[in-house]
């Protein structure tokens, strides 16, 4: 099976433009925001726009797609107003996903901001349980770099939310986040150990997607800054093992790599294909 690799592309000018950009960079799967992720805003996707997105994705063999939720969403919060806004925002995201034919909505758990880890995890699970998720959409909780009171840095956090929620949730592991949280992915042995630990704690059957990013900072630093594939602290050996690991290689890999040093998504897509064995 050829590698499923793509990137986070823009819906500016119409959601279907994200498909065209994906094709231009050589991507076969991808991720989008349904609106600006830095403000509370409802997705505004018309019926014709959604139909064109679905048609162009099908015609070009691009999929699966992921909608990344707003950065403002905090499922772990103890604050009632922020919790309500987060739930409302997530409901609109899963509804937009159904309209676009997008399989996944990805969300960070957020920060407990002093409520404590266990209460934060309970808050996240109960918030997710308030969603009416369409049949063809799956919510993925994403691994985090683990700074401050943010949850999701430990695989145990992800497992707890999956166990406590009544929703049929999945997981998206971000390689840069996991590395920053202390899971050493810089060697083939480290990748194998991390995958085995994830399987033991969460279960590989729950892993639906990988955000494939290298890291500008070292393992366990809790610093979230992405690097080009093979050119960060994870490095070529770790990235090569990730994209070829038998339990990972058939998953969709979504890039959130920077555009710098003359290298863009297209460069990283090609780099992944070069590392594929």
mmCIF file of C-alpha atoms in Angstrom:
data_model
loop_
_atom_site.group_PDB
_atom_site.id
_atom_site.type_symbol
_atom_site.label_atom_id
_atom_site.label_comp_id
_atom_site.label_asym_id
_atom_site.label_seq_id
_atom_site.Cartn_x
_atom_site.Cartn_y
_atom_site.Cartn_z
ATOM 1 C CA UNK A 1 0.000 0.000 0.000
ATOM 2 C CA UNK A 2 1.384 3.426 -0.935
ATOM 3 C CA UNK A 3 1.896 5.860 1.909
ATOM 4 C CA UNK A 4 -1.062 8.073 2.870
ATOM 5 C CA UNK A 5 0.632 11.436 3.287
ATOM 6 C CA UNK A 6 -0.729 14.965 3.151
ATOM 7 C CA UNK A 7 -0.723 18.275 4.971
ATOM 8 C CA UNK A 8 -2.871 20.903 6.624
ATOM 9 C CA UNK A 9 -4.161 22.980 3.701
ATOM 10 C CA UNK A 10 -6.244 26.163 3.532
ATOM 11 C CA UNK A 11 -9.950 26.572 2.770
ATOM 12 C CA UNK A 12 -9.481 30.263 1.913
ATOM 13 C CA UNK A 13 -11.725 31.121 -1.020
ATOM 14 C CA UNK A 14 -13.711 27.909 -0.614
ATOM 15 C CA UNK A 15 -13.216 24.578 1.145
ATOM 16 C CA UNK A 16 -12.567 22.869 -2.190
ATOM 17 C CA UNK A 17 -9.384 24.930 -2.563
ATOM 18 C CA UNK A 18 -7.885 22.805 0.206
ATOM 19 C CA UNK A 19 -8.271 19.794 -2.080
ATOM 20 C CA UNK A 20 -6.604 21.589 -4.981
ATOM 21 C CA UNK A 21 -3.696 22.622 -2.755
ATOM 22 C CA UNK A 22 -3.385 19.055 -1.495
ATOM 23 C CA UNK A 23 -3.121 17.770 -5.040
ATOM 24 C CA UNK A 24 -0.519 20.439 -5.878
ATOM 25 C CA UNK A 25 1.775 19.349 -3.054
ATOM 26 C CA UNK A 26 1.341 15.667 -3.858
ATOM 27 C CA UNK A 27 -0.846 14.888 -0.859
ATOM 28 C CA UNK A 28 -3.335 12.023 -0.681
ATOM 29 C CA UNK A 29 -4.982 12.867 2.661
ATOM 30 C CA UNK A 30 -5.166 16.058 4.673
ATOM 31 C CA UNK A 31 -6.405 18.383 7.350
ATOM 32 C CA UNK A 32 -8.233 21.721 7.415
ATOM 33 C CA UNK A 33 -9.644 24.314 9.766
ATOM 34 C CA UNK A 34 -13.332 24.938 9.101
ATOM 35 C CA UNK A 35 -12.808 28.579 10.149
ATOM 36 C CA UNK A 36 -10.143 30.739 11.796
ATOM 37 C CA UNK A 37 -8.884 28.686 14.759
ATOM 38 C CA UNK A 38 -8.008 31.702 16.897
ATOM 39 C CA UNK A 39 -11.512 33.144 17.336
ATOM 40 C CA UNK A 40 -14.939 31.827 18.321
ATOM 41 C CA UNK A 41 -16.516 31.523 14.899
ATOM 42 C CA UNK A 42 -19.036 29.211 13.267
ATOM 43 C CA UNK A 43 -18.096 27.315 10.103
ATOM 44 C CA UNK A 44 -19.724 28.988 7.091
ATOM 45 C CA UNK A 45 -19.692 26.341 4.390
ATOM 46 C CA UNK A 46 -22.369 26.452 1.739
ATOM 47 C CA UNK A 47 -24.040 23.426 0.184
ATOM 48 C CA UNK A 48 -22.380 23.925 -3.213
ATOM 49 C CA UNK A 49 -19.008 24.509 -1.596
ATOM 50 C CA UNK A 50 -19.345 21.287 0.405
ATOM 51 C CA UNK A 51 -20.437 19.350 -2.681
ATOM 52 C CA UNK A 52 -17.385 20.578 -4.586
ATOM 53 C CA UNK A 53 -15.099 19.599 -1.689
ATOM 54 C CA UNK A 54 -16.514 16.088 -1.658
ATOM 55 C CA UNK A 55 -16.426 15.791 -5.452
ATOM 56 C CA UNK A 56 -12.850 17.024 -5.833
ATOM 57 C CA UNK A 57 -11.666 14.792 -2.990
ATOM 58 C CA UNK A 58 -13.259 11.762 -4.633
ATOM 59 C CA UNK A 59 -12.038 12.622 -8.130
ATOM 60 C CA UNK A 60 -8.450 13.057 -6.922
ATOM 61 C CA UNK A 61 -8.414 10.200 -4.441
ATOM 62 C CA UNK A 62 -7.711 12.503 -1.498
ATOM 63 C CA UNK A 63 -8.744 11.218 1.913
ATOM 64 C CA UNK A 64 -9.261 10.708 4.717
ATOM 65 C CA UNK A 65 -9.623 14.314 5.832
ATOM 66 C CA UNK A 66 -9.426 15.749 9.337
ATOM 67 C CA UNK A 67 -10.947 18.975 10.670
ATOM 68 C CA UNK A 68 -8.748 20.448 13.397
ATOM 69 C CA UNK A 69 -10.855 22.153 16.029
ATOM 70 C CA UNK A 70 -10.400 25.720 17.236
ATOM 71 C CA UNK A 71 -7.393 26.504 19.415
ATOM 72 C CA UNK A 72 -9.798 28.107 21.888
ATOM 73 C CA UNK A 73 -11.584 24.850 22.693
ATOM 74 C CA UNK A 74 -10.762 23.605 26.204
ATOM 75 C CA UNK A 75 -12.558 20.414 27.129
ATOM 76 C CA UNK A 76 -10.798 20.109 30.496
ATOM 77 C CA UNK A 77 -11.758 23.540 31.791
ATOM 78 C CA UNK A 78 -13.597 23.918 35.112
ATOM 79 C CA UNK A 79 -15.100 27.211 33.884
ATOM 80 C CA UNK A 80 -18.746 26.832 32.868
ATOM 81 C CA UNK A 81 -18.736 29.540 30.195
ATOM 82 C CA UNK A 82 -15.621 28.237 28.449
ATOM 83 C CA UNK A 83 -16.903 24.684 28.704
ATOM 84 C CA UNK A 84 -20.182 25.635 27.027
ATOM 85 C CA UNK A 85 -18.409 27.537 24.254
ATOM 86 C CA UNK A 86 -16.086 24.559 23.709
ATOM 87 C CA UNK A 87 -18.947 22.093 23.447
ATOM 88 C CA UNK A 88 -20.899 24.364 21.083
ATOM 89 C CA UNK A 89 -17.812 24.845 18.925
ATOM 90 C CA UNK A 90 -17.150 21.110 18.766
ATOM 91 C CA UNK A 91 -20.770 20.392 17.831
ATOM 92 C CA UNK A 92 -20.482 22.772 14.906
ATOM 93 C CA UNK A 93 -17.205 21.114 13.869
ATOM 94 C CA UNK A 94 -18.647 17.599 13.764
ATOM 95 C CA UNK A 95 -21.676 18.895 11.857
ATOM 96 C CA UNK A 96 -19.360 20.635 9.360
ATOM 97 C CA UNK A 97 -17.392 17.405 9.000
ATOM 98 C CA UNK A 98 -20.549 15.489 8.139
ATOM 99 C CA UNK A 99 -21.497 18.122 5.565
ATOM 100 C CA UNK A 100 -18.056 17.955 3.922
ATOM 101 C CA UNK A 101 -17.742 14.177 4.117
ATOM 102 C CA UNK A 102 -14.756 14.565 6.440
ATOM 103 C CA UNK A 103 -14.109 11.469 8.530
ATOM 104 C CA UNK A 104 -12.413 12.981 11.575
ATOM 105 C CA UNK A 105 -12.515 15.988 13.897
ATOM 106 C CA UNK A 106 -9.317 16.394 15.891
ATOM 107 C CA UNK A 107 -9.225 18.140 19.273
ATOM 108 C CA UNK A 108 -6.730 18.842 22.052
ATOM 109 C CA UNK A 109 -8.016 18.020 25.518
ATOM 110 C CA UNK A 110 -6.978 21.418 26.824
ATOM 111 C CA UNK A 111 -5.806 22.516 30.280
ATOM 112 C CA UNK A 112 -7.310 21.819 33.680
ATOM 113 C CA UNK A 113 -6.083 25.248 34.929
ATOM 114 C CA UNK A 114 -5.858 24.156 38.543
ATOM 115 C CA UNK A 115 -8.789 21.750 38.749
ATOM 116 C CA UNK A 116 -6.374 18.810 38.833
ATOM 117 C CA UNK A 117 -5.593 16.045 36.382
ATOM 118 C CA UNK A 118 -8.424 13.684 37.303
ATOM 119 C CA UNK A 119 -11.062 16.427 37.347
ATOM 120 C CA UNK A 120 -9.742 17.753 34.047
ATOM 121 C CA UNK A 121 -10.019 14.326 32.454
ATOM 122 C CA UNK A 122 -13.543 13.913 33.840
ATOM 123 C CA UNK A 123 -14.442 17.330 32.448
ATOM 124 C CA UNK A 124 -13.141 16.398 28.992
ATOM 125 C CA UNK A 125 -14.967 13.089 28.866
ATOM 126 C CA UNK A 126 -18.264 14.585 30.015
ATOM 127 C CA UNK A 127 -17.942 17.487 27.569
ATOM 128 C CA UNK A 128 -17.415 15.072 24.695
ATOM 129 C CA UNK A 129 -20.436 13.085 25.853
ATOM 130 C CA UNK A 130 -22.639 16.125 25.247
ATOM 131 C CA UNK A 131 -21.890 16.024 21.518
ATOM 132 C CA UNK A 132 -24.297 14.568 18.980
ATOM 133 C CA UNK A 133 -21.677 13.110 16.654
ATOM 134 C CA UNK A 134 -22.918 12.141 13.163
ATOM 135 C CA UNK A 135 -22.570 8.471 12.258
ATOM 136 C CA UNK A 136 -19.776 8.925 9.707
ATOM 137 C CA UNK A 137 -17.641 11.222 11.880
ATOM 138 C CA UNK A 138 -15.167 10.228 14.605
ATOM 139 C CA UNK A 139 -13.732 12.627 17.181
ATOM 140 C CA UNK A 140 -9.996 12.143 17.724
ATOM 141 C CA UNK A 141 -8.301 13.342 20.901
ATOM 142 C CA UNK A 142 -4.775 14.492 20.134
ATOM 143 C CA UNK A 143 -1.613 13.875 22.126
ATOM 144 C CA UNK A 144 -0.101 17.029 23.590
ATOM 145 C CA UNK A 145 3.376 18.343 24.362
ATOM 146 C CA UNK A 146 2.347 18.503 28.016
ATOM 147 C CA UNK A 147 3.307 22.000 29.138
ATOM 148 C CA UNK A 148 1.724 23.639 32.190
ATOM 149 C CA UNK A 149 -1.652 22.164 33.113
ATOM 150 C CA UNK A 150 -2.385 20.895 29.601
ATOM 151 C CA UNK A 151 -3.513 17.289 29.487
ATOM 152 C CA UNK A 152 -2.849 14.704 26.795
ATOM 153 C CA UNK A 153 0.923 14.588 27.126
ATOM 154 C CA UNK A 154 0.757 11.188 28.809
ATOM 155 C CA UNK A 155 -0.803 8.280 26.952
ATOM 156 C CA UNK A 156 -2.622 7.522 30.213
ATOM 157 C CA UNK A 157 -4.566 10.790 29.805
ATOM 158 C CA UNK A 158 -5.790 9.740 26.368
ATOM 159 C CA UNK A 159 -6.722 6.279 27.622
ATOM 160 C CA UNK A 160 -8.642 7.751 30.554
ATOM 161 C CA UNK A 161 -10.791 9.975 28.341
ATOM 162 C CA UNK A 162 -11.543 7.108 25.971
ATOM 163 C CA UNK A 163 -12.507 4.924 28.927
ATOM 164 C CA UNK A 164 -14.630 7.541 30.706
ATOM 165 C CA UNK A 165 -16.498 8.806 27.644
ATOM 166 C CA UNK A 166 -19.511 7.084 26.139
ATOM 167 C CA UNK A 167 -18.499 8.318 22.667
ATOM 168 C CA UNK A 168 -16.696 6.059 20.202
ATOM 169 C CA UNK A 169 -13.550 8.192 20.247
ATOM 170 C CA UNK A 170 -10.242 7.723 18.500
ATOM 171 C CA UNK A 171 -6.737 9.121 18.976
ATOM 172 C CA UNK A 172 -4.379 11.202 16.863
ATOM 173 C CA UNK A 173 -0.746 11.094 17.967
ATOM 174 C CA UNK A 174 1.394 14.079 17.033
ATOM 175 C CA UNK A 175 4.988 12.866 16.793
ATOM 176 C CA UNK A 176 6.468 16.241 17.784
ATOM 177 C CA UNK A 177 4.109 16.495 20.750
ATOM 178 C CA UNK A 178 4.810 12.954 21.932
ATOM 179 C CA UNK A 179 8.549 13.577 21.637
ATOM 180 C CA UNK A 180 8.289 16.845 23.568
ATOM 181 C CA UNK A 181 6.224 15.043 26.220
ATOM 182 C CA UNK A 182 9.031 12.544 26.803
ATOM 183 C CA UNK A 183 8.451 9.682 24.376
ATOM 184 C CA UNK A 184 11.793 9.210 22.621
ATOM 185 C CA UNK A 185 11.145 8.733 18.901
ATOM 186 C CA UNK A 186 14.677 9.571 17.759
ATOM 187 C CA UNK A 187 15.818 5.959 17.287
ATOM 188 C CA UNK A 188 14.178 2.873 15.771
ATOM 189 C CA UNK A 189 14.291 1.233 19.199
ATOM 190 C CA UNK A 190 12.636 4.264 20.793
ATOM 191 C CA UNK A 191 9.870 4.250 18.197
ATOM 192 C CA UNK A 192 9.240 0.550 18.780
ATOM 193 C CA UNK A 193 9.117 1.053 22.563
ATOM 194 C CA UNK A 194 6.751 4.023 22.225
ATOM 195 C CA UNK A 195 4.388 2.153 19.900
ATOM 196 C CA UNK A 196 4.378 -0.814 22.277
ATOM 197 C CA UNK A 197 3.613 1.475 25.222
ATOM 198 C CA UNK A 198 0.792 3.162 23.332
ATOM 199 C CA UNK A 199 -0.671 -0.230 22.481
ATOM 200 C CA UNK A 200 -0.434 -1.336 26.110
ATOM 201 C CA UNK A 201 -1.915 1.866 27.573
ATOM 202 C CA UNK A 202 -4.402 3.042 24.918
ATOM 203 C CA UNK A 203 -4.632 0.312 22.279
ATOM 204 C CA UNK A 204 -3.506 0.613 18.676
ATOM 205 C CA UNK A 205 -7.063 -0.070 17.550
ATOM 206 C CA UNK A 206 -7.897 3.459 18.716
ATOM 207 C CA UNK A 207 -5.125 5.149 16.703
ATOM 208 C CA UNK A 208 -6.634 6.604 13.523
ATOM 209 C CA UNK A 209 -4.151 9.267 12.416
ATOM 210 C CA UNK A 210 -0.635 10.608 12.968
ATOM 211 C CA UNK A 211 0.415 14.228 12.821
ATOM 212 C CA UNK A 212 3.859 13.681 11.317
ATOM 213 C CA UNK A 213 6.098 16.465 12.560
ATOM 214 C CA UNK A 214 9.739 16.626 13.561
ATOM 215 C CA UNK A 215 10.655 18.728 16.596
ATOM 216 C CA UNK A 216 12.929 21.739 16.991
ATOM 217 C CA UNK A 217 13.357 20.908 20.676
ATOM 218 C CA UNK A 218 14.598 17.908 22.593
ATOM 219 C CA UNK A 219 12.755 14.959 24.073
ATOM 220 C CA UNK A 220 10.903 15.795 27.276
ATOM 221 C CA UNK A 221 11.240 19.568 26.936
ATOM 222 C CA UNK A 222 7.453 20.113 26.634
ATOM 223 C CA UNK A 223 8.230 22.635 23.873
ATOM 224 C CA UNK A 224 5.937 22.454 20.858
ATOM 225 C CA UNK A 225 7.699 23.746 17.757
ATOM 226 C CA UNK A 226 7.645 21.709 14.574
ATOM 227 C CA UNK A 227 10.531 21.029 12.206
ATOM 228 C CA UNK A 228 10.882 19.579 8.718
ATOM 229 C CA UNK A 229 10.702 15.788 8.528
ATOM 230 C CA UNK A 230 14.081 14.292 9.438
ATOM 231 C CA UNK A 231 15.710 17.648 10.153
ATOM 232 C CA UNK A 232 14.748 18.146 13.795
ATOM 233 C CA UNK A 233 15.593 16.427 17.053
ATOM 234 C CA UNK A 234 13.643 13.306 16.125
ATOM 235 C CA UNK A 235 15.787 13.067 13.022
ATOM 236 C CA UNK A 236 15.943 10.857 9.975
ATOM 237 C CA UNK A 237 16.343 7.527 11.774
ATOM 238 C CA UNK A 238 13.309 8.088 13.963
ATOM 239 C CA UNK A 239 11.139 9.421 11.159
ATOM 240 C CA UNK A 240 12.125 6.552 8.883
ATOM 241 C CA UNK A 241 11.038 4.042 11.501
ATOM 242 C CA UNK A 242 7.754 5.865 12.176
ATOM 243 C CA UNK A 243 6.653 5.845 8.523
ATOM 244 C CA UNK A 244 7.689 2.201 8.106
ATOM 245 C CA UNK A 245 6.600 0.733 11.443
ATOM 246 C CA UNK A 246 4.235 -2.171 10.712
ATOM 247 C CA UNK A 247 1.624 -0.853 13.155
ATOM 248 C CA UNK A 248 1.765 2.700 11.778
ATOM 249 C CA UNK A 249 2.570 2.516 8.074
ATOM 250 C CA UNK A 250 -1.015 2.203 6.840
ATOM 251 C CA UNK A 251 -2.313 5.135 8.887
ATOM 252 C CA UNK A 252 -2.826 8.568 7.330
ATOM 253 C CA UNK A 253 0.147 10.859 8.039
ATOM 254 C CA UNK A 254 -0.739 14.564 8.188
ATOM 255 C CA UNK A 255 2.029 17.155 8.083
ATOM 256 C CA UNK A 256 1.968 20.370 10.109
ATOM 257 C CA UNK A 257 5.552 21.240 9.207
ATOM 258 C CA UNK A 258 6.770 24.839 8.806
ATOM 259 C CA UNK A 259 7.355 26.756 5.602
ATOM 260 C CA UNK A 260 10.924 27.977 6.001
ATOM 261 C CA UNK A 261 14.442 27.441 4.691
ATOM 262 C CA UNK A 262 13.011 27.194 1.187
ATOM 263 C CA UNK A 263 11.055 24.072 2.156
ATOM 264 C CA UNK A 264 7.280 23.754 2.185
ATOM 265 C CA UNK A 265 4.691 20.996 2.441
ATOM 266 C CA UNK A 266 5.634 19.635 -0.984
ATOM 267 C CA UNK A 267 9.232 19.112 0.154
ATOM 268 C CA UNK A 268 8.072 17.270 3.279
ATOM 269 C CA UNK A 269 5.596 15.101 1.351
ATOM 270 C CA UNK A 270 8.387 14.026 -0.982
ATOM 271 C CA UNK A 271 10.733 13.483 1.977
ATOM 272 C CA UNK A 272 8.264 11.062 3.556
ATOM 273 C CA UNK A 273 7.995 9.141 0.305
ATOM 274 C CA UNK A 274 11.806 8.926 0.165
ATOM 275 C CA UNK A 275 11.879 7.466 3.675
ATOM 276 C CA UNK A 276 9.247 4.866 2.854
ATOM 277 C CA UNK A 277 10.657 1.362 2.389
#
